[in-house]
Short mmCIF file of C-alpha atoms in Angstrom, two decimals:
data_model
loop_
_atom_site.label_atom_id
_atom_site.label_comp_id
_atom_site.label_asym_id
_atom_site.label_seq_id
_atom_site.Cartn_x
_atom_site.Cartn_y
_atom_site.Cartn_z
CA MET A 68 -2.16 -23.72 8.31
CA ALA A 69 -5.02 -25.12 10.34
CA ASN A 70 -8.45 -25.71 8.83
CA LYS A 71 -10.05 -22.81 10.71
CA HIS A 72 -9.73 -19.58 8.77
CA PRO A 73 -8.08 -16.93 10.95
CA GLY A 74 -9.90 -13.63 11.27
CA THR A 75 -7.00 -11.58 12.62
CA ILE A 76 -3.27 -11.43 12.07
CA ALA A 77 -2.70 -12.73 15.62
CA GLU A 78 -4.88 -15.77 14.84
CA TYR A 79 -3.04 -16.23 11.54
CA ILE A 80 0.33 -16.30 13.31
CA GLU A 81 -0.92 -18.75 15.94
CA ALA A 82 -2.23 -21.06 13.19
CA ALA A 83 1.09 -20.99 11.30
CA PRO A 84 3.74 -23.69 11.54
CA PRO A 85 5.49 -23.42 14.93
CA GLU A 86 8.92 -22.96 13.36
CA GLY A 87 7.63 -19.94 11.44
CA ARG A 88 5.95 -18.08 14.27
CA PRO A 89 9.06 -16.21 15.48
CA HIS A 90 9.68 -14.89 11.95
CA LEU A 91 6.03 -14.00 11.50
CA ARG A 92 5.95 -12.14 14.82
CA ARG A 93 9.13 -10.21 13.93
CA VAL A 94 7.91 -9.29 10.43
CA TYR A 95 4.54 -8.27 11.86
CA ALA A 96 6.21 -6.07 14.51
CA ILE A 97 8.33 -4.33 11.87
CA LEU A 98 5.37 -3.71 9.57
CA LYS A 99 3.21 -2.50 12.46
CA SER A 100 5.92 -0.03 13.50
CA VAL A 101 6.20 1.32 9.95
CA ALA A 102 2.44 1.62 9.41
CA PRO A 103 0.86 1.86 12.88
CA ASP A 104 -2.40 3.37 11.59
CA ALA A 105 -2.90 1.00 8.66
CA GLU A 106 -5.87 -1.32 8.64
CA GLU A 107 -4.83 -4.88 9.42
CA THR A 108 -6.94 -7.45 7.63
CA ILE A 109 -6.95 -10.95 6.25
CA LYS A 110 -7.58 -11.02 2.49
CA TRP A 111 -7.42 -14.21 0.44
CA GLY A 112 -6.16 -15.98 3.57
CA THR A 113 -3.17 -13.65 3.93
CA PRO A 114 -2.38 -10.84 6.40
CA PHE A 115 -2.57 -7.45 4.67
CA PHE A 116 -1.82 -3.89 5.74
CA VAL A 117 -4.04 -1.40 3.89
CA GLU A 118 -3.99 2.41 4.01
CA PRO A 119 -6.58 2.53 2.18
CA ARG A 120 -4.58 0.96 -0.65
CA PHE A 121 -2.44 -2.14 -0.44
CA LEU A 122 0.76 -1.42 1.48
CA PHE A 123 2.17 -4.91 1.98
CA ALA A 124 1.33 -8.43 3.04
CA PHE A 125 3.09 -11.46 4.44
CA SER A 126 2.36 -15.17 4.57
CA ALA A 127 3.58 -18.36 6.21
CA HIS A 128 4.82 -21.34 4.24
CA LYS A 129 6.47 -24.64 5.10
CA ALA A 130 10.04 -23.31 5.32
CA HIS A 131 9.77 -19.54 4.89
CA VAL A 132 7.75 -16.36 5.25
CA ASN A 133 6.87 -14.47 2.09
CA PHE A 134 6.98 -10.71 2.55
CA ALA A 135 5.01 -9.00 -0.20
CA PRO A 136 5.83 -5.34 -0.62
CA THR A 137 5.04 -3.84 -4.02
CA GLU A 138 6.85 -4.91 -7.15
CA ALA A 139 8.18 -1.34 -7.40
CA ALA A 140 9.68 -1.58 -3.91
CA LEU A 141 11.45 -4.82 -4.78
CA LYS A 142 12.85 -3.19 -7.91
CA ALA A 143 13.97 -0.10 -5.99
CA PHE A 144 16.03 -2.25 -3.62
CA GLY A 145 17.29 -4.70 -6.22
CA LYS A 146 20.95 -4.32 -5.26
CA GLU A 147 20.24 -4.97 -1.57
CA LEU A 148 18.06 -7.95 -2.46
CA GLU A 149 20.71 -9.75 -4.53
CA LYS A 150 21.68 -12.02 -1.62
CA HIS A 151 18.07 -12.94 -0.91
CA ARG A 152 15.58 -15.14 -2.70
CA THR A 153 12.93 -13.05 -4.42
CA THR A 154 10.24 -13.33 -7.04
CA ARG A 155 8.54 -10.51 -8.87
CA ASN A 156 6.26 -9.97 -5.87
CA TYR A 157 7.91 -11.56 -2.83
CA LEU A 158 10.94 -11.58 -0.61
CA GLN A 159 11.34 -15.05 0.88
CA LEU A 160 12.55 -15.14 4.49
CA PRO A 161 13.71 -18.68 5.36
CA TYR A 162 13.01 -19.86 8.88
CA ASP A 163 16.60 -21.07 9.25
CA LYS A 164 18.07 -17.56 8.77
CA PRO A 165 17.52 -14.36 10.76
CA VAL A 166 14.96 -11.89 9.44
CA PRO A 167 16.84 -9.11 7.57
CA GLU A 168 15.07 -6.52 9.72
CA GLU A 169 16.58 -3.35 8.25
CA LEU A 170 15.81 -4.50 4.72
CA VAL A 171 12.21 -5.38 5.58
CA ARG A 172 11.85 -1.99 7.29
CA LYS A 173 13.27 -0.10 4.26
CA LEU A 174 10.98 -1.96 1.85
CA ALA A 175 7.95 -1.29 4.06
CA GLU A 176 8.82 2.40 4.44
CA HIS A 177 9.20 2.68 0.67
CA CYS A 178 5.70 1.21 0.21
CA VAL A 179 4.11 3.57 2.75
CA LYS A 180 5.73 6.61 1.14
CA ALA A 181 4.71 5.53 -2.37
CA VAL A 182 1.10 4.87 -1.39
CA ARG A 183 0.79 8.20 0.40
CA GLU A 184 2.09 10.04 -2.67
CA ARG A 185 -0.38 8.41 -5.06
CA GLU A 186 -3.43 10.28 -6.25
CA ASP A 187 -5.41 7.49 -7.89
CA ASP A 188 -8.02 5.27 -6.24
CA ALA A 189 -6.68 1.87 -7.27
CA PHE A 190 -6.21 -0.72 -4.52
CA TRP A 191 -3.00 -2.14 -5.98
#
C-alpha cells in the first residue's frame, strides 16, 4: 500500500498492488450488492462495511485479498471452505485464482442476516 492513508474504499483499491485490484473490485462489488445501505468506512487501514455493527471487511496483501466475514460465518460454511485457505477470521483469495463469487456472497449474506437479528449493541 502507498504511504498516503486512503479515506475511501475506492482510494484503498487504487492504492493496492495492481495485481490485486481486480479481485478487490470484484469483492467490493459483491459486498456492496449484499449490503447496499451499509456504511462504508476505513477502520485500522482496512475497508469495513458497518450496519451499525461490523458486517465484514476486506484487505489487500502481496498475493491475496483477505475477506473478513465473522468467525461464525466461516464456521457455518466450513464444508464449503475446505478447498480454500482460511484462518479463524479470514478467507484468503489468491490473486492467481478466480474469486469464488458465490461463496463470498453466501458468507456476506449470512453476516448481514446475523447482524440484523442481533439485539445487543456490541460492534463485533
